[in-house]
PDB file of C-alpha atoms in Angstrom:
ATOM      1  CA  MET O   1      10.632 -28.698   6.992  1.00 48.00           C
ATOM      2  CA  SER O   2       7.117 -27.276   6.929  1.00 49.00           C
ATOM      3  CA  GLY O   3       5.353 -30.471   8.043  1.00 53.00           C
ATOM      4  CA  PRO O   4       1.854 -31.059   6.621  1.00 67.00           C
ATOM      5  CA  ARG O   5       1.512 -27.416   5.600  1.00 77.00           C
ATOM      6  CA  MET O   6       2.763 -25.988   2.307  1.00 82.00           C
ATOM      7  CA  LEU O   7       5.601 -23.480   2.507  1.00 84.00           C
ATOM      8  CA  VAL O   8       5.350 -20.700  -0.087  1.00 85.00           C
ATOM      9  CA  ASP O   9       8.189 -18.263  -0.762  1.00 84.00           C
ATOM     10  CA  LYS O  10       7.645 -15.200  -2.965  1.00 82.00           C
ATOM     11  CA  THR O  11      10.720 -13.144  -2.183  1.00 82.00           C
ATOM     12  CA  PRO O  12      11.679 -11.247  -5.384  1.00 80.00           C
ATOM     13  CA  ALA O  13      15.349 -11.090  -4.432  1.00 82.00           C
ATOM     14  CA  ASN O  14      15.550 -14.891  -4.401  1.00 85.00           C
ATOM     15  CA  ALA O  15      14.806 -14.903  -8.130  1.00 87.00           C
ATOM     16  CA  SER O  16      17.626 -12.512  -9.004  1.00 83.00           C
ATOM     17  CA  HIS O  17      20.357 -15.168  -9.085  1.00 82.00           C
ATOM     18  CA  VAL O  18      20.277 -18.679 -10.508  1.00 84.00           C
ATOM     19  CA  SER O  19      22.478 -19.820  -7.603  1.00 87.00           C
ATOM     20  CA  PHE O  20      19.725 -18.910  -5.112  1.00 86.00           C
ATOM     21  CA  MET O  21      17.205 -21.080  -6.937  1.00 88.00           C
ATOM     22  CA  LEU O  22      19.657 -23.941  -7.331  1.00 86.00           C
ATOM     23  CA  ARG O  23      20.204 -23.822  -3.585  1.00 88.00           C
ATOM     24  CA  ALA O  24      16.453 -23.961  -3.041  1.00 86.00           C
ATOM     25  CA  ARG O  25      16.255 -27.059  -5.229  1.00 86.00           C
ATOM     26  CA  GLU O  26      18.973 -28.725  -3.151  1.00 88.00           C
ATOM     27  CA  THR O  27      17.172 -27.834   0.083  1.00 89.00           C
ATOM     28  CA  PHE O  28      13.639 -28.746  -1.015  1.00 87.00           C
ATOM     29  CA  GLU O  29      13.688 -31.946  -3.053  1.00 81.00           C
ATOM     30  CA  HIS O  30      10.053 -31.835  -4.176  1.00 84.00           C
ATOM     31  CA  ALA O  31       9.682 -28.083  -4.588  1.00 88.00           C
ATOM     32  CA  ARG O  32       7.477 -26.583  -7.300  1.00 91.00           C
ATOM     33  CA  TYR O  33       8.390 -23.389  -9.132  1.00 92.00           C
ATOM     34  CA  ILE O  34       6.214 -20.690 -10.699  1.00 94.00           C
ATOM     35  CA  HIS O  35       7.834 -18.020 -12.851  1.00 95.00           C
ATOM     36  CA  LEU O  36       5.411 -15.091 -12.654  1.00 95.00           C
ATOM     37  CA  ILE O  37       6.313 -12.482 -15.257  1.00 97.00           C
ATOM     38  CA  ARG O  38       4.764  -9.131 -16.174  1.00 97.00           C
ATOM     39  CA  HIS O  39       5.008  -6.954 -19.283  1.00 98.00           C
ATOM     40  CA  PRO O  40       8.211  -4.889 -18.995  1.00 97.00           C
ATOM     41  CA  TYR O  41       6.491  -1.542 -19.628  1.00 97.00           C
ATOM     42  CA  ALA O  42       4.055  -1.936 -16.739  1.00 96.00           C
ATOM     43  CA  CYS O  43       6.422  -3.811 -14.439  1.00 95.00           C
ATOM     44  CA  ILE O  44       9.266  -1.308 -14.727  1.00 95.00           C
ATOM     45  CA  SER O  45       6.939   1.668 -14.409  1.00 94.00           C
ATOM     46  CA  SER O  46       5.274   0.153 -11.337  1.00 91.00           C
ATOM     47  CA  GLY O  47       8.633  -0.708  -9.775  1.00 90.00           C
ATOM     48  CA  LEU O  48       9.887   2.827 -10.320  1.00 91.00           C
ATOM     49  CA  GLN O  49       6.797   4.235  -8.638  1.00 88.00           C
ATOM     50  CA  MET O  50       7.133   1.833  -5.719  1.00 84.00           C
ATOM     51  CA  PHE O  51      10.748   2.775  -5.016  1.00 85.00           C
ATOM     52  CA  ARG O  52      10.195   6.520  -5.370  1.00 84.00           C
ATOM     53  CA  ASP O  53       6.742   7.003  -3.853  1.00 79.00           C
ATOM     54  CA  PHE O  54       6.393   4.194  -1.316  1.00 73.00           C
ATOM     55  CA  LEU O  55       9.974   3.411  -0.285  1.00 77.00           C
ATOM     56  CA  ASP O  56      11.292   6.985  -0.628  1.00 76.00           C
ATOM     57  CA  VAL O  57      14.289   5.928  -2.730  1.00 83.00           C
ATOM     58  CA  SER O  58      14.205   9.034  -4.914  1.00 84.00           C
ATOM     59  CA  GLU O  59      17.453   8.294  -6.753  1.00 88.00           C
ATOM     60  CA  THR O  60      15.970   5.197  -8.406  1.00 90.00           C
ATOM     61  CA  THR O  61      15.974   5.454 -12.202  1.00 92.00           C
ATOM     62  CA  TRP O  62      14.133   3.697 -15.010  1.00 93.00           C
ATOM     63  CA  ALA O  63      17.425   2.123 -16.129  1.00 94.00           C
ATOM     64  CA  MET O  64      18.020   0.624 -12.688  1.00 94.00           C
ATOM     65  CA  VAL O  65      14.573  -0.976 -12.506  1.00 94.00           C
ATOM     66  CA  GLU O  66      14.759  -2.170 -16.108  1.00 96.00           C
ATOM     67  CA  GLN O  67      18.086  -3.906 -15.463  1.00 95.00           C
ATOM     68  CA  SER O  68      16.550  -5.581 -12.426  1.00 94.00           C
ATOM     69  CA  TRP O  69      13.660  -6.821 -14.613  1.00 96.00           C
ATOM     70  CA  VAL O  70      16.175  -8.258 -17.066  1.00 96.00           C
ATOM     71  CA  ASP O  71      18.371  -9.890 -14.431  1.00 94.00           C
ATOM     72  CA  THR O  72      15.468 -11.476 -12.557  1.00 95.00           C
ATOM     73  CA  ASN O  73      13.585 -12.849 -15.547  1.00 96.00           C
ATOM     74  CA  ARG O  74      16.733 -14.029 -17.288  1.00 95.00           C
ATOM     75  CA  ALA O  75      17.751 -15.887 -14.120  1.00 93.00           C
ATOM     76  CA  CYS O  76      14.301 -17.488 -13.939  1.00 94.00           C
ATOM     77  CA  ASP O  77      14.445 -18.525 -17.589  1.00 95.00           C
ATOM     78  CA  GLU O  78      17.892 -20.061 -17.130  1.00 92.00           C
ATOM     79  CA  PHE O  79      16.832 -21.916 -13.993  1.00 91.00           C
ATOM     80  CA  MET O  80      13.662 -23.277 -15.585  1.00 91.00           C
ATOM     81  CA  ALA O  81      15.602 -24.422 -18.669  1.00 91.00           C
ATOM     82  CA  GLU O  82      18.200 -26.161 -16.511  1.00 87.00           C
ATOM     83  CA  LEU O  83      15.529 -27.787 -14.365  1.00 85.00           C
ATOM     84  CA  ARG O  84      13.693 -29.219 -17.362  1.00 84.00           C
ATOM     85  CA  ALA O  85      16.888 -30.318 -19.118  1.00 85.00           C
ATOM     86  CA  GLU O  86      18.121 -32.282 -16.102  1.00 77.00           C
ATOM     87  CA  GLN O  87      14.746 -33.760 -15.213  1.00 69.00           C
ATOM     88  CA  PRO O  88      12.632 -33.969 -18.394  1.00 65.00           C
ATOM     89  CA  GLU O  89      10.377 -36.541 -16.755  1.00 64.00           C
ATOM     90  CA  GLN O  90       9.439 -33.998 -14.068  1.00 59.00           C
ATOM     91  CA  ARG O  91       8.269 -31.101 -16.221  1.00 61.00           C
ATOM     92  CA  GLY O  92       5.292 -30.767 -13.933  1.00 71.00           C
ATOM     93  CA  GLN O  93       7.580 -29.235 -11.305  1.00 86.00           C
ATOM     94  CA  SER O  94       7.522 -25.807 -12.919  1.00 90.00           C
ATOM     95  CA  MET O  95       5.200 -23.366 -14.628  1.00 93.00           C
ATOM     96  CA  VAL O  96       5.427 -19.969 -16.293  1.00 95.00           C
ATOM     97  CA  LEU O  97       2.450 -17.680 -15.627  1.00 97.00           C
ATOM     98  CA  ARG O  98       2.049 -14.270 -17.208  1.00 98.00           C
ATOM     99  CA  TYR O  99       0.621 -11.686 -14.837  1.00 96.00           C
ATOM    100  CA  GLU O 100      -1.730 -10.449 -17.544  1.00 97.00           C
ATOM    101  CA  ASP O 101      -3.176 -13.931 -18.100  1.00 97.00           C
ATOM    102  CA  PHE O 102      -3.836 -14.213 -14.383  1.00 97.00           C
ATOM    103  CA  LEU O 103      -5.657 -10.864 -14.321  1.00 96.00           C
ATOM    104  CA  ARG O 104      -7.854 -11.774 -17.283  1.00 97.00           C
ATOM    105  CA  ASP O 105      -8.823 -15.155 -15.852  1.00 97.00           C
ATOM    106  CA  PRO O 106      -7.900 -15.494 -12.163  1.00 96.00           C
ATOM    107  CA  ALA O 107     -10.097 -18.559 -11.696  1.00 97.00           C
ATOM    108  CA  GLY O 108      -8.544 -20.404 -14.637  1.00 97.00           C
ATOM    109  CA  ALA O 109      -5.010 -19.379 -13.695  1.00 97.00           C
ATOM    110  CA  THR O 110      -5.266 -20.387 -10.043  1.00 96.00           C
ATOM    111  CA  ARG O 111      -7.041 -23.634 -10.958  1.00 96.00           C
ATOM    112  CA  GLY O 112      -4.183 -24.441 -13.315  1.00 95.00           C
ATOM    113  CA  VAL O 113      -1.610 -23.805 -10.595  1.00 95.00           C
ATOM    114  CA  CYS O 114      -3.479 -26.022  -8.146  1.00 94.00           C
ATOM    115  CA  GLU O 115      -4.264 -28.918 -10.449  1.00 93.00           C
ATOM    116  CA  ALA O 116      -1.375 -28.944 -12.933  1.00 91.00           C
ATOM    117  CA  LEU O 117       1.453 -27.914 -10.639  1.00 92.00           C
ATOM    118  CA  LEU O 118       0.663 -28.402  -6.970  1.00 91.00           C
ATOM    119  CA  GLY O 119      -1.797 -31.264  -6.960  1.00 90.00           C
ATOM    120  CA  VAL O 120      -4.054 -29.560  -4.408  1.00 91.00           C
ATOM    121  CA  GLU O 121      -7.758 -28.844  -4.417  1.00 93.00           C
ATOM    122  CA  TRP O 122      -8.806 -25.542  -5.927  1.00 95.00           C
ATOM    123  CA  ALA O 123     -11.046 -23.253  -3.861  1.00 93.00           C
ATOM    124  CA  GLU O 124     -13.297 -20.567  -5.304  1.00 92.00           C
ATOM    125  CA  GLY O 125     -11.848 -17.918  -2.987  1.00 91.00           C
ATOM    126  CA  MET O 126      -8.506 -18.217  -4.792  1.00 92.00           C
ATOM    127  CA  ALA O 127     -10.007 -16.301  -7.711  1.00 92.00           C
ATOM    128  CA  ASN O 128     -10.585 -13.267  -5.492  1.00 89.00           C
ATOM    129  CA  PRO O 129      -8.559 -13.303  -2.255  1.00 87.00           C
ATOM    130  CA  TYR O 130      -9.946  -9.865  -1.373  1.00 86.00           C
ATOM    131  CA  GLU O 131     -13.159 -11.611  -0.356  1.00 87.00           C
ATOM    132  CA  THR O 132     -11.380 -14.040   1.977  1.00 86.00           C
ATOM    133  CA  SER O 133      -9.227 -13.917   5.097  1.00 83.00           C
ATOM    134  CA  ALA O 134      -6.162 -14.268   2.835  1.00 77.00           C
ATOM    135  CA  ILE O 135      -6.132 -10.498   2.522  1.00 75.00           C
ATOM    136  CA  GLN O 136      -4.525 -10.399   5.971  1.00 73.00           C
ATOM    137  CA  SER O 137      -1.348 -11.772   4.414  1.00 70.00           C
ATOM    138  CA  PHE O 138      -1.075  -8.616   2.297  1.00 66.00           C
ATOM    139  CA  GLU O 139      -0.202  -6.580   5.382  1.00 67.00           C
ATOM    140  CA  ALA O 140       3.475  -5.845   5.976  1.00 61.00           C
ATOM    141  CA  ALA O 141       5.070  -8.146   8.538  1.00 57.00           C
ATOM    142  CA  GLU O 142       7.638  -5.609   9.804  1.00 59.00           C
ATOM    143  CA  SER O 143       7.952  -2.631   7.477  1.00 55.00           C
ATOM    144  CA  LYS O 144       6.397  -1.301   4.294  1.00 54.00           C
ATOM    145  CA  SER O 145       9.305  -2.734   2.305  1.00 51.00           C
ATOM    146  CA  THR O 146       8.065  -6.273   3.034  1.00 54.00           C
ATOM    147  CA  THR O 147       4.850  -5.953   1.057  1.00 60.00           C
ATOM    148  CA  ASP O 148       3.404  -4.375  -2.079  1.00 65.00           C
ATOM    149  CA  GLN O 149       1.634  -1.243  -0.915  1.00 65.00           C
ATOM    150  CA  LYS O 150      -0.597  -1.266  -3.999  1.00 69.00           C
ATOM    151  CA  LEU O 151      -2.173  -4.559  -2.927  1.00 71.00           C
ATOM    152  CA  LEU O 152      -3.540  -2.810   0.130  1.00 70.00           C
ATOM    153  CA  LYS O 153      -5.173  -0.088  -1.972  1.00 75.00           C
ATOM    154  CA  ARG O 154      -7.234  -2.427  -4.157  1.00 78.00           C
ATOM    155  CA  LYS O 155     -10.536  -4.121  -3.338  1.00 82.00           C
ATOM    156  CA  ALA O 156     -10.559  -6.767  -6.073  1.00 85.00           C
ATOM    157  CA  ILE O 157      -8.496  -8.243  -8.900  1.00 90.00           C
ATOM    158  CA  GLU O 158      -8.912  -5.868 -11.849  1.00 92.00           C
ATOM    159  CA  PRO O 159      -8.754  -7.447 -15.331  1.00 94.00           C
ATOM    160  CA  ARG O 160      -8.290  -4.012 -16.926  1.00 94.00           C
ATOM    161  CA  GLN O 161      -4.839  -3.821 -15.326  1.00 93.00           C
ATOM    162  CA  ALA O 162      -3.731  -6.421 -17.882  1.00 96.00           C
ATOM    163  CA  GLU O 163      -3.661  -3.596 -20.452  1.00 96.00           C
ATOM    164  CA  LYS O 164      -1.881  -1.139 -18.145  1.00 94.00           C
ATOM    165  CA  TRP O 165       1.296  -1.439 -20.202  1.00 96.00           C
ATOM    166  CA  ARG O 166      -0.377   0.405 -23.094  1.00 95.00           C
ATOM    167  CA  GLU O 167      -0.606   3.553 -20.951  1.00 93.00           C
ATOM    168  CA  VAL O 168       3.094   3.689 -20.073  1.00 93.00           C
ATOM    169  CA  GLN O 169       5.187   6.378 -21.759  1.00 90.00           C
ATOM    170  CA  LEU O 170       8.733   5.099 -22.086  1.00 91.00           C
ATOM    171  CA  PRO O 171      11.422   7.602 -21.051  1.00 89.00           C
ATOM    172  CA  GLN O 172      13.923   5.862 -23.339  1.00 89.00           C
ATOM    173  CA  PRO O 173      14.094   2.885 -25.713  1.00 92.00           C
ATOM    174  CA  LEU O 174      14.183  -0.506 -24.013  1.00 95.00           C
ATOM    175  CA  LEU O 175      17.431  -2.437 -23.799  1.00 96.00           C
ATOM    176  CA  GLU O 176      17.875  -5.080 -26.476  1.00 96.00           C
ATOM    177  CA  THR O 177      18.033  -7.716 -23.722  1.00 97.00           C
ATOM    178  CA  THR O 178      14.671  -6.488 -22.412  1.00 98.00           C
ATOM    179  CA  LYS O 179      13.128  -6.720 -25.871  1.00 97.00           C
ATOM    180  CA  ALA O 180      14.465 -10.245 -26.402  1.00 97.00           C
ATOM    181  CA  LEU O 181      13.160 -11.490 -23.058  1.00 97.00           C
ATOM    182  CA  ALA O 182       9.775  -9.878 -23.604  1.00 98.00           C
ATOM    183  CA  ALA O 183       9.464 -11.370 -27.086  1.00 97.00           C
ATOM    184  CA  GLY O 184      10.393 -14.778 -25.732  1.00 97.00           C
ATOM    185  CA  HIS O 185       7.376 -14.612 -23.430  1.00 97.00           C
ATOM    186  CA  GLY O 186       5.024 -13.467 -26.178  1.00 97.00           C
ATOM    187  CA  TYR O 187       4.731  -9.819 -25.190  1.00 98.00           C
ATOM    188  CA  GLU O 188       3.812  -7.160 -27.713  1.00 96.00           C
ATOM    189  CA  LEU O 189       6.137  -4.156 -27.806  1.00 96.00           C
ATOM    190  CA  LEU O 190       5.501  -0.799 -29.418  1.00 91.00           C
ATOM    191  CA  PRO O 191       7.983   0.765 -31.874  1.00 88.00           C
ATOM    192  CA  ASP O 192      10.684   2.901 -30.291  1.00 82.00           C
ATOM    193  CA  LEU O 193      10.036   6.625 -30.396  1.00 69.00           C
ATOM    194  CA  THR O 194      12.631   8.871 -32.008  1.00 64.00           C
ATOM    195  CA  PRO O 195      14.043  11.219 -29.338  1.00 56.00           C
ATOM    196  CA  GLU O 196      13.297  14.826 -30.123  1.00 52.00           C
ATOM    197  CA  LEU O 197      12.961  18.222 -28.492  1.00 48.00           C
ATOM    198  CA  SER O 198       9.560  19.833 -28.845  1.00 51.00           C
ATOM    199  CA  TRP O 199       8.906  23.487 -28.111  1.00 49.00           C
ATOM    200  CA  ILE O 200       5.721  24.190 -26.179  1.00 52.00           C
ATOM    201  CA  ALA O 201       6.106  27.871 -26.997  1.00 56.00           C
ATOM    202  CA  GLN O 202       9.035  29.757 -28.393  1.00 56.00           C
ATOM    203  CA  PRO O 203       9.234  33.402 -27.231  1.00 58.00           C
ATOM    204  CA  GLU O 204       9.521  36.263 -29.652  1.00 66.00           C
ATOM    205  CA  GLY O 205      12.178  38.899 -29.251  1.00 67.00           C
ATOM    206  CA  THR O 206      14.760  38.952 -26.474  1.00 69.00           C
ATOM    207  CA  PRO O 207      13.863  37.148 -23.195  1.00 64.00           C
ATOM    208  CA  ALA O 208      13.742  39.448 -20.164  1.00 69.00           C
ATOM    209  CA  GLY O 209      15.609  37.005 -17.987  1.00 70.00           C
ATOM    210  CA  ALA O 210      17.070  33.523 -17.753  1.00 73.00           C
ATOM    211  CA  PRO O 211      14.747  30.727 -18.924  1.00 66.00           C
ATOM    212  CA  THR O 212      13.112  28.308 -16.486  1.00 67.00           C
ATOM    213  CA  VAL O 213      13.651  24.660 -17.367  1.00 64.00           C
ATOM    214  CA  CYS O 214      11.627  21.776 -15.888  1.00 62.00           C
ATOM    215  CA  ILE O 215      13.642  18.559 -15.878  1.00 62.00           C
ATOM    216  CA  HIS O 216      11.938  15.178 -15.608  1.00 59.00           C
ATOM    217  CA  ASP O 217      12.271  11.661 -16.983  1.00 55.00           C
ATOM    218  CA  PHE O 218       8.987  11.413 -18.880  1.00 50.00           C
ATOM    219  CA  THR O 219       7.347   9.344 -16.133  1.00 50.00           C
ATOM    220  CA  GLY O 220       5.650  12.479 -14.889  1.00 48.00           C
ATOM    221  CA  LEU O 221       7.860  12.697 -11.799  1.00 48.00           C
ATOM    222  CA  LEU O 222       9.526  16.093 -11.520  1.00 44.00           C
ATOM    223  CA  ARG O 223      13.262  15.778 -10.914  1.00 44.00           C
ATOM    224  CA  GLY O 224      14.261  19.402 -10.514  1.00 41.00           C
ATOM    225  CA  VAL O 225      13.751  22.990 -11.580  1.00 40.00           C
ATOM    226  CA  GLY O 226      16.481  25.354 -12.596  1.00 39.00           C
TER     227      GLY O 226
END
């Protein structure tokens, strides 16, 4: 369908349901699949920020984004397992790549994709697309919802972002399904914190008026004042 050129699809919604990927396999007989996964702490936190700050969907919650992380990665795992079970002789059709591994070694990661999966020649510019004309593809085609706004703010691939998950303060314990998926992909998780109420300052005597309470979800985004 794409002639001599290579068609690449990276639409997140297409990875949310196994049926979508099965349909893609029926449509494209010789397709190759890359499951790109990111640590749940950083991925969920980043997704929450994107919806609230860039897409203006203020009602988005951590729980909503976390469930999306679970649904998408579980669907990818199930599809990859089914693909390899039905065609064990064609294991080279798919690959799992952790986002953090790519950040730490973009040259090695992209070379692996080219040589082990796609069978195409690797080019040095793949290790830093910000130095090539490929950066033009980061621009939104129609609206800001069709691209990752953060890509446009960076000037290079930053290896230190691989440890971004360590800076995330969880607003609540992760779902057990999230923990299981993360462990299955070799991700380190920190122990759950025990929920507690901490007083910054407790007034002495009788308050002169009603207290002021700041309500937020521990991501640093203020939700309301009463």
